[in-house]
Amino acid sequence: MSKERIKIAEELFDIMPPEYQDLVKRATFGNEQRGWKDIGNAKELIEEHSLCAGCPESMAFRYILASLPNPEDTVMVGSTGCTSLVFPHVAVHNIHSLFGNQNAIASGLKRALSVRFPGQVKDVVVLAGDGATVDIGLDMTLQAWFRQEKFTTICFDNELYANTGGQESGLMQKGFVAKMAPVGKTFEKVRLPEIARESGCHYVVNCTVSKPNLVEKVIKNAIHIAREIGPTYLQLYTPCILEIGKNSMEGLQEMRDSEKPTERFAYKEYVSEPAKELLAELAAKEKERKAEAKKQLAGQTA
Amino acid sequence: MPTSYKVLPGPEHFLPPSAASMGIRLPDPGQAHIHGTIVTEEEAMEQAARQFLSAKVPTIFPGPLVLWAWNEKAAHKAKAVRHLYETIKESVTPSQQAMLIPMPDYRPKYPKINPEIEINPNHPNLTIWHNKIDACMFVGVHCHQANLSLKIIRGGTNCYTIAMCAQAGHEDAMLSIRDATADKILRLADWVKKLKGSVPPPA
């Protein structure tokens, strides 16, 4: 369906720059089975980015964009920060909101889309940094959850204000000293995943982006649950290698170290009862689809 | 209010005033404007064709509204734009080089765009400078981005700008036709064909 909507006019196809031709010919729009394994095989929805070399956020972006179940009908809402440097390069509709009001914008957008396109699936995904989600935008974040707005909130948690030189954020760990926070953080990292659960989120995950298959799974779960039931929240550790004194090659190891069972990004998941039922339904459908595909394959080879 | 201001090829200066702020008004339906003066649509068509035929590098910049086949109307316009380009190409002398350069979207592109194959509304002057474009036509570009680009072009280049606008026209272009349809674009192509050979090529 979607590829029909992003068709280049036949007469002008030849003058379009190659990346746009690729987007139509080789991207995974409209493929319900799309996922992180398409990276490298199909045209990605992000090709270049303006982040630092080796930035884990760029990995997270790739995995998330490859995992969106419905990118042609998804609007991403971002906020000021490193993420906002990437959105101009992304082949998905997006809005750069004012710093902190991303969840308020997403609430209105989701409601407007439901009115404008009744009966059609339109996903809204908020993707913002920890400053926008937890400090400046905490009010809007929480209010959206209280109101049970049906969209997913993703927080790229790099535990400080990386884009502006390393100021302390609410998600910074206690005692951490940053370039612009020389005395060290004096209070604990805000426990937003727990707050999200208590505020009415139906699916909450706290993890790193070191494992692409895990990122794909949580993104798909979060979006499907938000679509049908209510708000979902993902807190993904995307360390800022520059601000924590690491080299370009060390981002992945930093994430692996931080996801050990006793560490602050050990995998934690909360799923509400209605969300559990939905996920079970989706899993059963997926199983059926795979069995059917297997049967067809057997029929073809026989 | 009458104004003596004329929307002429630049370079005007770093931040040219918007033509609207200088008293230039948009044409009514059925009209067009040349340098800010209201004229009939046919006069504007003739003048646009003359500009194409007398330019060293006459260029069409199709925007997203015609590059992407959103609907049948857009697809027809794209066909008409291609026809206009082919007509200009056939009508100019070998020393002139007609170009068709797309503006696929409006996002700022970093680290840079390739000015040989595209134009970006945030720095359209790069494409114009690189290809030495001296007459261009915008078609299928959303109003705000067209106004932005037209002003930047007027500010920093000597390119003659034509806006084939689907809405009410553009004051910031040197020549603007309004309510553009595929038929109007084809009519402009007819004017180019009609004037072929009668307009002296650039020296």
PDB file of C-alpha atoms in Angstrom, chain A residues 3 8 13 15 27 72 118 128 211 224 259 285:
ATOM      1  CA  LYS A   3       4.857   2.218  -1.906  1.00  0.00           C
ATOM      2  CA  ILE A   8       8.071   9.209  -8.088  1.00  0.00           C
ATOM      3  CA  PHE A  13      12.178   9.519 -12.246  1.00  0.00           C
ATOM      4  CA  ILE A  15      16.375  13.197 -12.725  1.00  0.00           C
ATOM      5  CA  ALA A  27      13.267   0.452   1.001  1.00  0.00           C
ATOM      6  CA  GLU A  72       4.931   5.032   6.040  1.00  0.00           C
ATOM      7  CA  PRO A 118     -10.547   7.131  11.053  1.00  0.00           C
ATOM      8  CA  ALA A 128      13.764  12.481  22.787  1.00  0.00           C
ATOM      9  CA  LYS A 211      21.450  -6.150  20.961  1.00  0.00           C
ATOM     10  CA  HIS A 224       1.625  -2.414  18.944  1.00  0.00           C
ATOM     11  CA  GLU A 259      23.546  -4.054  31.150  1.00  0.00           C
ATOM     12  CA  LYS A 285      -0.796 -14.863  14.839  1.00  0.00           C
TER      13      LYS A 285
END
